[in-house]
Structures are given as structure tokens and as C-alpha cells.
Coordinates of N, CA and C in Angstrom, one line a residue:
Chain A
X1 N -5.7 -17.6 -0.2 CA -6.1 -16.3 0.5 C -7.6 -16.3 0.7
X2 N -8.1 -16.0 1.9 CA -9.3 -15.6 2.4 C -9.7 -14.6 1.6
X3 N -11.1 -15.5 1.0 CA -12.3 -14.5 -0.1 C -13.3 -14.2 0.7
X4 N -13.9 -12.9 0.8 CA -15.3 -13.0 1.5 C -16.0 -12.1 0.5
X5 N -17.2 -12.8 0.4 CA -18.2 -12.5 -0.6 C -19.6 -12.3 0.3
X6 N -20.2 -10.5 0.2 CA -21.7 -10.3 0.9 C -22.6 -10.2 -0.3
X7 N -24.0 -10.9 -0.1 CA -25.0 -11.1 -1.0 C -26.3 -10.2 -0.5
X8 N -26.9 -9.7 -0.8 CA -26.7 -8.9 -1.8 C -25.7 -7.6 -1.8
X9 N -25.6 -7.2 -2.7 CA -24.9 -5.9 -2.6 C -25.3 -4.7 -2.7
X10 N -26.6 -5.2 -2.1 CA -27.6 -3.9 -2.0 C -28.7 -4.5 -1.8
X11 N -29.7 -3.5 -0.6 CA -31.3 -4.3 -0.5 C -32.3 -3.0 0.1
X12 N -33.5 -3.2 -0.8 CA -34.3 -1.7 -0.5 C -35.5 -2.9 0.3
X13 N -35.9 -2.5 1.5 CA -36.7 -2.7 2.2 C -37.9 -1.8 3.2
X14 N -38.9 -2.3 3.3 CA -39.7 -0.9 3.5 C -39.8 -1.8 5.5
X15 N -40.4 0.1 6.3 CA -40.1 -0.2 7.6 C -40.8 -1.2 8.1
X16 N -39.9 -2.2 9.1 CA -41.2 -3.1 9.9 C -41.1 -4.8 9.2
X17 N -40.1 -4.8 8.4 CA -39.8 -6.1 7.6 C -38.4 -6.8 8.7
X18 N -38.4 -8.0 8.5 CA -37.4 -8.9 8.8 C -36.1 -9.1 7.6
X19 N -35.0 -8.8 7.5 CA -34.8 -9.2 6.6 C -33.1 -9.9 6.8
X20 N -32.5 -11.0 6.2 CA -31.4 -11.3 6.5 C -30.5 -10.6 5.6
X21 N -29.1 -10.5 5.7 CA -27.9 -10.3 5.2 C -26.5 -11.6 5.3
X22 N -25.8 -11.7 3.9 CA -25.3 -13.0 4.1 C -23.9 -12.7 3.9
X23 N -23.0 -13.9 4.5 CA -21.8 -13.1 4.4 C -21.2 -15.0 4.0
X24 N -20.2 -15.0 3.2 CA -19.7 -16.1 2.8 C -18.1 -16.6 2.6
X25 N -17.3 -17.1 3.2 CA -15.4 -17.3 3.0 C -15.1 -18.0 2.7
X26 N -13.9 -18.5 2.3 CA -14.1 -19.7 1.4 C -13.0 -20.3 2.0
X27 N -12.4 -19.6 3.2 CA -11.2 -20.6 4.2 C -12.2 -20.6 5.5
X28 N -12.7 -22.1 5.9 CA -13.4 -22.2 7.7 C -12.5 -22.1 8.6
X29 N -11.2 -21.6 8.1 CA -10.1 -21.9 9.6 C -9.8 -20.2 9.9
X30 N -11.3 -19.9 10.4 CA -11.2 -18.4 11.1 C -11.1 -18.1 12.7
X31 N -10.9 -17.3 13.2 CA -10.8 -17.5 14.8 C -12.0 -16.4 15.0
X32 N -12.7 -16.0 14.7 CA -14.0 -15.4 14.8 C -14.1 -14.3 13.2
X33 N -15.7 -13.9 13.4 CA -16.2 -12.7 12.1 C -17.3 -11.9 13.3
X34 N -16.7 -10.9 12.6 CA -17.6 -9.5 13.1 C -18.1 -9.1 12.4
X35 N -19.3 -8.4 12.6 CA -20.0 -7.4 11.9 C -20.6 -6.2 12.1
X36 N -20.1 -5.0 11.3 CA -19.8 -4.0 11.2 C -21.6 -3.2 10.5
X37 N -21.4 -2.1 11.0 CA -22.2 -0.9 10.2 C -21.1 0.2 10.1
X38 N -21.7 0.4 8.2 CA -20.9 1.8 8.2 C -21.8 2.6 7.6
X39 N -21.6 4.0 8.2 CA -22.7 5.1 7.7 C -21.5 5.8 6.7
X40 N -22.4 7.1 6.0 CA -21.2 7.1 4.6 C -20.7 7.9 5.5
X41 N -19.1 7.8 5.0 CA -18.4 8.9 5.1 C -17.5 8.8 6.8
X42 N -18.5 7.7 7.2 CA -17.8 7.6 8.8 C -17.0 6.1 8.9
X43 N -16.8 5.8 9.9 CA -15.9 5.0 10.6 C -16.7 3.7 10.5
X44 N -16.8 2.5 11.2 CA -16.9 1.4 11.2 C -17.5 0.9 12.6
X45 N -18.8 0.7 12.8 CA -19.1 0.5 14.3 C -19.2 -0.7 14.3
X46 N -18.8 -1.8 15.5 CA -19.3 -3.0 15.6 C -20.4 -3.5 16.1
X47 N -20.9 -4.7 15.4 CA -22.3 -5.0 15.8 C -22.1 -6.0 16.7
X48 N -21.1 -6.8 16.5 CA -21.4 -8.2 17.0 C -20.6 -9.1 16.3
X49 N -19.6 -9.7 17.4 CA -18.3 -10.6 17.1 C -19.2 -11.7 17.6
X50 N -19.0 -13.2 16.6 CA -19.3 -14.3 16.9 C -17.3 -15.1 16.8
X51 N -17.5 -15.5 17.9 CA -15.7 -16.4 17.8 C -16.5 -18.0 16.9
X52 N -15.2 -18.1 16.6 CA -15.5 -19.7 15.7 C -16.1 -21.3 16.3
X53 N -16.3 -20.8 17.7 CA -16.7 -22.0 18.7 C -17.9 -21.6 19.0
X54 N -18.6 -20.6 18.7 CA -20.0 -20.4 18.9 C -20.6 -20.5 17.1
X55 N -22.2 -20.6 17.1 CA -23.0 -20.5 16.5 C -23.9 -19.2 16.4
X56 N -24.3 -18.8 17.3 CA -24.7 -17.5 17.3 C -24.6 -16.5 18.3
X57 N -24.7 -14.9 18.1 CA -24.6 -14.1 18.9 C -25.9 -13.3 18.3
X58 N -26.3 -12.7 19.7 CA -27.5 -11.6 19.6 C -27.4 -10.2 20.4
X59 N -27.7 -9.2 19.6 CA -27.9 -7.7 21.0 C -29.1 -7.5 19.7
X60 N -30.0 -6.9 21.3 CA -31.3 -6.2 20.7 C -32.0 -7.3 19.8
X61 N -32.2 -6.0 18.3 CA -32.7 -6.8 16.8 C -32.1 -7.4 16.3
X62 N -30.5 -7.9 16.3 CA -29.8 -7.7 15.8 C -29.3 -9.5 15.9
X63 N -29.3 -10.4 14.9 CA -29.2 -11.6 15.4 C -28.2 -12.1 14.6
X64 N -26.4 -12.7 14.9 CA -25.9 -13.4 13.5 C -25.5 -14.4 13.8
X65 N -25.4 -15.5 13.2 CA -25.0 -16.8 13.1 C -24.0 -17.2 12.1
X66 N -23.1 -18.1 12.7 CA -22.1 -18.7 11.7 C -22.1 -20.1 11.6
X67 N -22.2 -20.6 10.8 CA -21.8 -21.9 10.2 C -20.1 -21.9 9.9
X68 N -19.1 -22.4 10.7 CA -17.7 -22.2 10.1 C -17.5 -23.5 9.1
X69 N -18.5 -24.5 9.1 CA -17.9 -25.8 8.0 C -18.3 -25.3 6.9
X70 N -19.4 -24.7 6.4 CA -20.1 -24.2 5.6 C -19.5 -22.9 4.4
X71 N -18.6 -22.3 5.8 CA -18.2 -20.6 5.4 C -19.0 -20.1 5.3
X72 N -19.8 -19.5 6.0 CA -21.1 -18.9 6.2 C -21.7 -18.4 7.5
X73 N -22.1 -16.9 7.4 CA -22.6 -16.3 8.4 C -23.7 -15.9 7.7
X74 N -24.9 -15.2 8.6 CA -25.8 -14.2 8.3 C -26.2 -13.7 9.4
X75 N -26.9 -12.3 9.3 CA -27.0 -11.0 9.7 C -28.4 -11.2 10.0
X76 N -29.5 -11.3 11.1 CA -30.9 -11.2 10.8 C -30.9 -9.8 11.5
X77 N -31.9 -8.8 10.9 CA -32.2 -7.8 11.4 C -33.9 -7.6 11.5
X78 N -34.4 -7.7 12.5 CA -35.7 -8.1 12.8 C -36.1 -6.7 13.2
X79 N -37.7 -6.1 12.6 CA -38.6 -4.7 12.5 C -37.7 -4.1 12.1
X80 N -37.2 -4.0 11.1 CA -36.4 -2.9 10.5 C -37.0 -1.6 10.7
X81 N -35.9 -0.5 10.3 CA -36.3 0.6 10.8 C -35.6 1.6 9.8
X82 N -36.0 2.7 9.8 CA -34.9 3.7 8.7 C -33.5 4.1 9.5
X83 N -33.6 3.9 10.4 CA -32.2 4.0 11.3 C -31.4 3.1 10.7
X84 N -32.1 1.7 10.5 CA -30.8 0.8 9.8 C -30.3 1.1 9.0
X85 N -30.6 1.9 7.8 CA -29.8 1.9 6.9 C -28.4 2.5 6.8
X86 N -27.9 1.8 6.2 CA -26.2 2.0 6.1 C -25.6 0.7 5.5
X87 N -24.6 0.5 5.3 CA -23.4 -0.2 4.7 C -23.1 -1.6 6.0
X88 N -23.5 -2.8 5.6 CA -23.3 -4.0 6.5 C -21.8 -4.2 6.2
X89 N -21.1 -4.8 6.8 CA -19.6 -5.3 6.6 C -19.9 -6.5 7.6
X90 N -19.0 -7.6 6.8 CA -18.7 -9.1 7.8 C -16.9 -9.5 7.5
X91 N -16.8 -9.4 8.5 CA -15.1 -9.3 8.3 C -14.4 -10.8 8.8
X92 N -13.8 -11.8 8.5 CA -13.2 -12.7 9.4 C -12.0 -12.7 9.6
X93 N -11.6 -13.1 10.9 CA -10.1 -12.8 11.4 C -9.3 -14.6 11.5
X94 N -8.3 -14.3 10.5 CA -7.6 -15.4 10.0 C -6.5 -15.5 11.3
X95 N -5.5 -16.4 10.8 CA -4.6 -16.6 11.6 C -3.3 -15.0 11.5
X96 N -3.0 -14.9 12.9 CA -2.3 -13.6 13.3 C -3.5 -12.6 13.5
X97 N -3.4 -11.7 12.8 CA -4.3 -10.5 13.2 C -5.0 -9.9 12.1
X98 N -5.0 -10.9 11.0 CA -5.6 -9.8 9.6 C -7.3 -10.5 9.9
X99 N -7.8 -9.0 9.4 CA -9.3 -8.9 9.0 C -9.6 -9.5 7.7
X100 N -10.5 -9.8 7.1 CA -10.7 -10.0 5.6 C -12.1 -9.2 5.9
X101 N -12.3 -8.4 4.9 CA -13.8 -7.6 4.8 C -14.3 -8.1 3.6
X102 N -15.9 -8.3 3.8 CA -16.6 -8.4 2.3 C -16.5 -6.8 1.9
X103 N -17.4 -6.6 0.4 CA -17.6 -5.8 0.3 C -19.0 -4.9 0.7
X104 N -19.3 -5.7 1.5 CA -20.4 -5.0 2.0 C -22.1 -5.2 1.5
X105 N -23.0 -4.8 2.0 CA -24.1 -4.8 1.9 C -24.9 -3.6 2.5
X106 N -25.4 -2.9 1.2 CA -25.5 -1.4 1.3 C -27.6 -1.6 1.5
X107 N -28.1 -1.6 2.6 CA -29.4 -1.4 3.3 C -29.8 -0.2 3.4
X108 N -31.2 0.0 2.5 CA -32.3 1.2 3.1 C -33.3 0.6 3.3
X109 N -33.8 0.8 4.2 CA -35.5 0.8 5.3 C -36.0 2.2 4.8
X110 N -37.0 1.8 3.8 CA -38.2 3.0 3.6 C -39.5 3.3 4.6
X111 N -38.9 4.5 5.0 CA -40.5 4.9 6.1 C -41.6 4.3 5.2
Chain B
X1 N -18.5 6.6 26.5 CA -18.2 4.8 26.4 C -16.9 5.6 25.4
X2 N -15.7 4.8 25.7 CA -14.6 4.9 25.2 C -14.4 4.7 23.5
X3 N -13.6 5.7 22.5 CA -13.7 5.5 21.3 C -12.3 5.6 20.9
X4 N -12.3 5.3 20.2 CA -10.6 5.6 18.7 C -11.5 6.8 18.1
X5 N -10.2 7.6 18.3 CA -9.8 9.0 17.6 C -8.8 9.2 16.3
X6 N -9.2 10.1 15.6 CA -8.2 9.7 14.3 C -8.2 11.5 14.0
X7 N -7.1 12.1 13.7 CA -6.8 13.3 12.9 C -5.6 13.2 12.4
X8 N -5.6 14.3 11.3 CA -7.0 14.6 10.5 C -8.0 14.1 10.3
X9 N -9.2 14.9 10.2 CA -10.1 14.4 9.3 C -10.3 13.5 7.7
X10 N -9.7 15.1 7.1 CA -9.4 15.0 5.9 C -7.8 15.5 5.7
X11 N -7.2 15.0 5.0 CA -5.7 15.4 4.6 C -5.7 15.7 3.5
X12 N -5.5 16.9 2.6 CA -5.1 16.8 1.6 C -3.3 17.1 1.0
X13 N -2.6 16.2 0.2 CA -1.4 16.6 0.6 C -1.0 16.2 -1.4
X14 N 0.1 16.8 -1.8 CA 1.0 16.6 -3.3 C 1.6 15.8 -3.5
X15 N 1.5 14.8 -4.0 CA 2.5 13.8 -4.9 C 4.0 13.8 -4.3
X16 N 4.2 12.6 -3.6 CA 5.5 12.9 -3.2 C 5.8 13.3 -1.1
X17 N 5.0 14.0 -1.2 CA 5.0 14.5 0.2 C 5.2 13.5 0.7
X18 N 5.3 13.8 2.1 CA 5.3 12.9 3.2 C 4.1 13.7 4.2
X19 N 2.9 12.2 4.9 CA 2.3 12.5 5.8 C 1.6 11.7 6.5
X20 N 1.5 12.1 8.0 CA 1.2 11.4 9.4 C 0.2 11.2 9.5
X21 N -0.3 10.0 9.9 CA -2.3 10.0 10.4 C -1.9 9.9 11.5
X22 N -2.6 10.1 12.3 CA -2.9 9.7 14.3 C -3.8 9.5 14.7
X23 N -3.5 8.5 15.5 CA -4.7 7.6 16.0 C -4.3 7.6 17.7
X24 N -5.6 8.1 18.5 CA -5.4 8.0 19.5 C -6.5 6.7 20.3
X25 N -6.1 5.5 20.6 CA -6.6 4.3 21.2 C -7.0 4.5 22.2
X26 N -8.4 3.6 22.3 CA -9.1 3.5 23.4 C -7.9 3.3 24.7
X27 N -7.6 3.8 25.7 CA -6.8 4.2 27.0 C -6.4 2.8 27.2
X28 N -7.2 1.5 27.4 CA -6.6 0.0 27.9 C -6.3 -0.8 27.3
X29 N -6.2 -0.4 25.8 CA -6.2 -1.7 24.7 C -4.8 -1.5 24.5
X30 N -4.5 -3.0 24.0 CA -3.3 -3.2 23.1 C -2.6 -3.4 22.7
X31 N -3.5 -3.7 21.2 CA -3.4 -3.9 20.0 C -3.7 -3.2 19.1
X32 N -2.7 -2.9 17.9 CA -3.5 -1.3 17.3 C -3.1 -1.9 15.4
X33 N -3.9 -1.1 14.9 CA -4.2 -2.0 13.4 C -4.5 -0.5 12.7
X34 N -3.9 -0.5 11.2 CA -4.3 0.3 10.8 C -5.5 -0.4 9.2
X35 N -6.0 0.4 8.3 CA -6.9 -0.4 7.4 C -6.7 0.7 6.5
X36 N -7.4 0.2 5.2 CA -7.9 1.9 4.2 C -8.8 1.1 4.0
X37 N -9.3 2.2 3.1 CA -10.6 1.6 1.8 C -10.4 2.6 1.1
X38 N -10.2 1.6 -0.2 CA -10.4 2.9 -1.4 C -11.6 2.8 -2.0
X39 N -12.1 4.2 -2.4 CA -13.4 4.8 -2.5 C -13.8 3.7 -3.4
X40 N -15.5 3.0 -2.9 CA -15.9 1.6 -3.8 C -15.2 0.2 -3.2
X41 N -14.3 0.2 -2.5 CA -13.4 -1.1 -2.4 C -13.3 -1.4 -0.6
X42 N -13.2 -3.2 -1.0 CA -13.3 -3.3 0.2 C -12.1 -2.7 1.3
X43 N -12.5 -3.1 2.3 CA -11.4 -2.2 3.7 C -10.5 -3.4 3.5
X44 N -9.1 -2.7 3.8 CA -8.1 -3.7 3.3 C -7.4 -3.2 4.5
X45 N -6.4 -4.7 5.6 CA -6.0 -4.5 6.1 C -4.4 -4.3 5.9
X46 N -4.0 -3.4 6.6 CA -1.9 -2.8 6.3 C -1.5 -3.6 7.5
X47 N -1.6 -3.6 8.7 CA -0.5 -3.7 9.6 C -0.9 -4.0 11.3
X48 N -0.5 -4.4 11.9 CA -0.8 -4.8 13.3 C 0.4 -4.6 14.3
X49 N -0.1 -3.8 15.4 CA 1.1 -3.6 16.0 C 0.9 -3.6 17.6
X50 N 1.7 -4.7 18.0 CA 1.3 -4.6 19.5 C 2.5 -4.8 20.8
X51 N 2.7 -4.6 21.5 CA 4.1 -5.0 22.5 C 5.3 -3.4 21.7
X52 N 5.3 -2.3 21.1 CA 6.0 -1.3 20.2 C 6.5 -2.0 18.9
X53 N 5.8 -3.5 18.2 CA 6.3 -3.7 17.0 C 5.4 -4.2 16.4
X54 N 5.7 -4.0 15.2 CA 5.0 -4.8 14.1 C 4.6 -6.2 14.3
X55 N 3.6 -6.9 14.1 CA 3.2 -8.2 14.5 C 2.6 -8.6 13.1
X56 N 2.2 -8.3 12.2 CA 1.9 -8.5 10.9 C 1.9 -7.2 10.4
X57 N 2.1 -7.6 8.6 CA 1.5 -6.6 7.5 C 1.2 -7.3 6.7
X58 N 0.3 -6.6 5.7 CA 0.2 -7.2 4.5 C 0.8 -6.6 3.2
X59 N 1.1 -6.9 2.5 CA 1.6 -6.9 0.9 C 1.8 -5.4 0.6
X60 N 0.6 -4.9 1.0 CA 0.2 -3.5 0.6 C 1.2 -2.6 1.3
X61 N 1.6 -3.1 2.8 CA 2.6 -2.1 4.1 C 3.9 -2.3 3.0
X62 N 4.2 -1.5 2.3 CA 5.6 -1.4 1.6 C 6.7 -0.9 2.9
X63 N 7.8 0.1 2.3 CA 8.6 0.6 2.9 C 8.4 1.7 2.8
X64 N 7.0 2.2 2.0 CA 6.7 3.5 2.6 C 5.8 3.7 3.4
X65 N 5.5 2.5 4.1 CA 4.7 2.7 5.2 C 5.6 2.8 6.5
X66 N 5.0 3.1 7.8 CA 5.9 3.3 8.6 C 4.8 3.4 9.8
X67 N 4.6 2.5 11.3 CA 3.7 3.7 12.0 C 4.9 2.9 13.4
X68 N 4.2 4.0 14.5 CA 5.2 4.2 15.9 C 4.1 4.6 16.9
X69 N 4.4 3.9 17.8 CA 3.7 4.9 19.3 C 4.7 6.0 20.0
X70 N 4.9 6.6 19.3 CA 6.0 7.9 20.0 C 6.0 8.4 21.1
X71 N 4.9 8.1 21.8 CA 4.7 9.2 23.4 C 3.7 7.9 23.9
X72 N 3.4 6.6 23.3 CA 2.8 5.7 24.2 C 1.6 6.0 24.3
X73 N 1.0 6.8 23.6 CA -0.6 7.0 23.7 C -0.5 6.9 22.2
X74 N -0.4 7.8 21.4 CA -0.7 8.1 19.7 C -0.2 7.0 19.3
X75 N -0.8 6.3 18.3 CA -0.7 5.5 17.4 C -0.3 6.3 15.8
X76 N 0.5 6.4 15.1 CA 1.0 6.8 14.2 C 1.3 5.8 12.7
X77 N 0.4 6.3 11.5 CA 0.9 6.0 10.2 C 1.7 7.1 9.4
X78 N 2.7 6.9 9.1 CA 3.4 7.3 8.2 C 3.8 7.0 6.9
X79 N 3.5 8.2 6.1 CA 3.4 7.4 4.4 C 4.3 8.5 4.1
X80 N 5.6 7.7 3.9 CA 7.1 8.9 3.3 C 6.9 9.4 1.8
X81 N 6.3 9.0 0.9 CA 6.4 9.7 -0.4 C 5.2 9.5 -1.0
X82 N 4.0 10.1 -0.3 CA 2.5 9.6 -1.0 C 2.5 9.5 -2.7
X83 N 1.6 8.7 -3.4 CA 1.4 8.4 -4.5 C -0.3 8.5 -5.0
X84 N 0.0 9.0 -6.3 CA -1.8 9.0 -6.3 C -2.8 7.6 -5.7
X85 N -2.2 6.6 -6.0 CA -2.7 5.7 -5.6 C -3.0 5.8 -3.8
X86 N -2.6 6.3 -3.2 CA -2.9 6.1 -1.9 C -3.9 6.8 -1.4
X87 N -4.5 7.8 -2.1 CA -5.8 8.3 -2.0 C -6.7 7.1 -1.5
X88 N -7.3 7.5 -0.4 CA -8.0 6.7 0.5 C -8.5 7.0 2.1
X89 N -9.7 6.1 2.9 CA -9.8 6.7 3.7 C -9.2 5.8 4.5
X90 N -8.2 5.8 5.9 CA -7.8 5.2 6.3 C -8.3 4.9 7.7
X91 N -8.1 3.9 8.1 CA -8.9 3.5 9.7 C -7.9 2.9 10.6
X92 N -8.1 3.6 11.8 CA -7.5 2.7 12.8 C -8.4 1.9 13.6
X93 N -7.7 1.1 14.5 CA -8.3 -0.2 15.1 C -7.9 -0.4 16.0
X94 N -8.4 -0.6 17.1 CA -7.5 -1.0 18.5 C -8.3 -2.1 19.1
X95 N -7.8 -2.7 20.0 CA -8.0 -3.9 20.5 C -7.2 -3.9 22.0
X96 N -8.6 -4.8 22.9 CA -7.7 -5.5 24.1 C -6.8 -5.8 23.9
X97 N -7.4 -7.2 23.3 CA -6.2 -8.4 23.7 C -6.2 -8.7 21.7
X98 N -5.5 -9.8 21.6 CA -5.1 -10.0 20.4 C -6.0 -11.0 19.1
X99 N -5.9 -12.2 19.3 CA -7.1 -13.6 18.8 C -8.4 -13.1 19.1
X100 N -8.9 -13.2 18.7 CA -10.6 -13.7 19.4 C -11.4 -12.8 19.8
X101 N -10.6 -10.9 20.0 CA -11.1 -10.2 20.7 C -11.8 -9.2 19.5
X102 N -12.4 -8.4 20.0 CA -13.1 -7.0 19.0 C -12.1 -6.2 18.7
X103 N -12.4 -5.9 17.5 CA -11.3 -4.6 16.8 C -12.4 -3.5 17.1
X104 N -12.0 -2.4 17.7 CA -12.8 -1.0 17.4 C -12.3 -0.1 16.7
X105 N -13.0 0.7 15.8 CA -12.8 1.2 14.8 C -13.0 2.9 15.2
X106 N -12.0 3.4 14.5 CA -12.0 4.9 14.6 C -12.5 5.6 13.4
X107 N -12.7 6.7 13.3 CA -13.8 7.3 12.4 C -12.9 7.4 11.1
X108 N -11.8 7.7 11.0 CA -10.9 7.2 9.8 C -10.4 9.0 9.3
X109 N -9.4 9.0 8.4 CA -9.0 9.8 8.1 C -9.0 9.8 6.7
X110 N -9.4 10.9 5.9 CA -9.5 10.5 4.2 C -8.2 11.3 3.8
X111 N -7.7 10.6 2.9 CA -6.1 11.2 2.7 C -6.8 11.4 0.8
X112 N -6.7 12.5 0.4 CA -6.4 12.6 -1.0 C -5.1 13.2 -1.5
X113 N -4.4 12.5 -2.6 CA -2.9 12.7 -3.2 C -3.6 13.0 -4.0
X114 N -3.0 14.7 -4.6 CA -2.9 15.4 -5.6 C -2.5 15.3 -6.8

């Protein structure tokens, strides 16, 4: 069964820093991972689907890459901002239609 | 820009009851997926449904799960005899196409069993 494990599980960063987020699975035979922000209490927005034949995807600040031999993505988030903060999620989609979610990586950007 | 809709908000319902989440999908997609997360835990996927049937579940979709597109727009979970355990917030998901495409995520509904 598909494990995904996010490192850290928590990160205090002050505004205007770079900072990455790491996401890790332990089956490479995924057909893409996405990645998610969640604010408390709400829903699940997407940031950015990389499929398993690419290396990286970018919008905006927002930069992730996957290594699929590896099992391994990361999240770069470049001039952070207090707006970022919220709950990171990297989810990978196995064979059929299931998600696997980490448990997340919970981000605050200090003014 | 088009979104997944989910009501209730909040559900609060007693041990035993029976009760419906709805989920209304972005208008062209589809593929529809329901999720929870229990409070602290990761989002766990139930069920995938596309063409009016079931296309996967996982472990967790017992036989008291249940969902339907009844009118072809609403996406529908059904949980026939809630249990304290099911306290959770639940999410729907819709999709274009099926492999490879984005799931979008609806704001979710929080179900507490009494």
C-alpha cells in the first residue's frame, strides 16, 4: 500500500524567506501528485498537479518537482508571505482513481 | 471560475440515523470522488464514481456507504446507520477526465455523530 510521508510537520518562517516543503511515497508507480492548500476548517484548493512524465511544474511563487525513481516531490515557495500560511497536502494518484494524502505540512509566515 | 459545492455545512445527526451529504460538481466534469478526514488525520479516500457507477472504493466504503447522482447534477453520499466513528469532515471531488487529470475539491461537509 502507498505510504506518503510530509517533512516537516510543521514550519514557522518569517515574511520574505524561500522555503521548501517535502513530500515522500514509497510506491514510484504513480500516474501524477498534486498539491493542495488547506486553510482550517475549509476545503482543499489545488496548487499544482505534476503527472509522472514530467519533472517539474510552476504557477507564480509556487514551484514543485518530482523525482518518481526516488519517491519524492518538493514544494518550493519563493518570498513567502503571511498569506501562505495554511496546511500543505501532496497527494499521489495510484492506479484506478485513489488519492494517497500525506499528512500534511502545517506553514506560518510571520509578518 | 467554477467550484464544487457541498451541503450541509455542518451536519449534526444521533447514533444510528441515516444521512445525505451533497455535492453539486463543477457543470463539465465527470468523475466524482468522495474523501473524509478525521479531525488530526490524513484525508482518506471512500469511493470514485463515474459513467452512474462505482469505479473504485476503498476498505473504509462498507455497505453503509452508498452515493447516487439522482437528478444528474447532485452527487450524493449516503451513510444508512451513522456511527460515532464517522464523525468527520467529508469532501467531494470532481474531475474531467479520469488518470492524470486534477481532482477539485469542495469545501466539505463536517458530519458529527452524537
Amino acid at each position: 500500500k502507498q505510504e506518503v510521508t510530509q517533512i516537516p510537520a510543521a514550519l514557522s518562517v518569517p515574511e520574505g524567506e524561500n522555503l521548501v516543503l517535502n513530500c515522500s511515497f514509497t510506491d514510484s508507480a504513480i500516474y501524477n501528485l498534486q498539491w493542495f492548500r488547506q486553510d482550517p476548517g475549509k476545503g482543499l484548493t489545488s496548487l499544482l498537479l505534476i503527472q509522472s512524465s514530467q519533472r517539474e511544474q510552476t504557477s507564480g511563487r509556487l514551484n514543485a518537482s518530482l523525482d518518481k525513481s526516488s519517491g519524492r516531490s518538493t514544494l518550493y515557495i519563493a518570498a513567502s508571505q503571511p498569506g501562505d500560511s495554511a496546511t500543505y497536502l501532496c497527494a499521489v494518484r495510484v492506479t484506478g482513481n485513489q488519492f494517497y494524502f500525506g499528512t500534511g505540512t502545517s506553514l506560518t509566515v510571520i509578518p | 471560475e467554477p467550484e464544487v459545492t457541498q451541503t450541509p455545512s455542518h451536519q449534526v445527526t444521533q447514533m444510528g440515523q441515516e444521512v445525505i451529504l451533497r455535492c453539486v460538481p463543477i457543470s463539465n466534469h465527470l468523475y466524482f470522488y468522495w474523501y473524509r478526514q478525521i479531525l488530526g488525520q490524513k484525508v482518506e479516500f471512500l469511493v470514485s464514481f463515474y459513467n452512474n457507477e462505482i469505479s473504485e472504493k476503498s476498505e473504509i466504503f462498507d455497505d453503509q456507504f452508498s452515493v447516487e447522482r439522482p437528478d444528474g447534477s447532485n452527487f450524493t453520499l449516503k451513510i444508512r446507520s451513522t456511527k460515532l466513528e464517522d464523525s468527520a469532515m467529508y469532501f467531494c471531488a470532481t474531475g474531467l477526465a479520469g488518470l492524470g487529470n486534477e481532482q477539485f475539491f469542495g469545501p466539505g461537509t463536517r458530519l458529527t455523530v452524537l
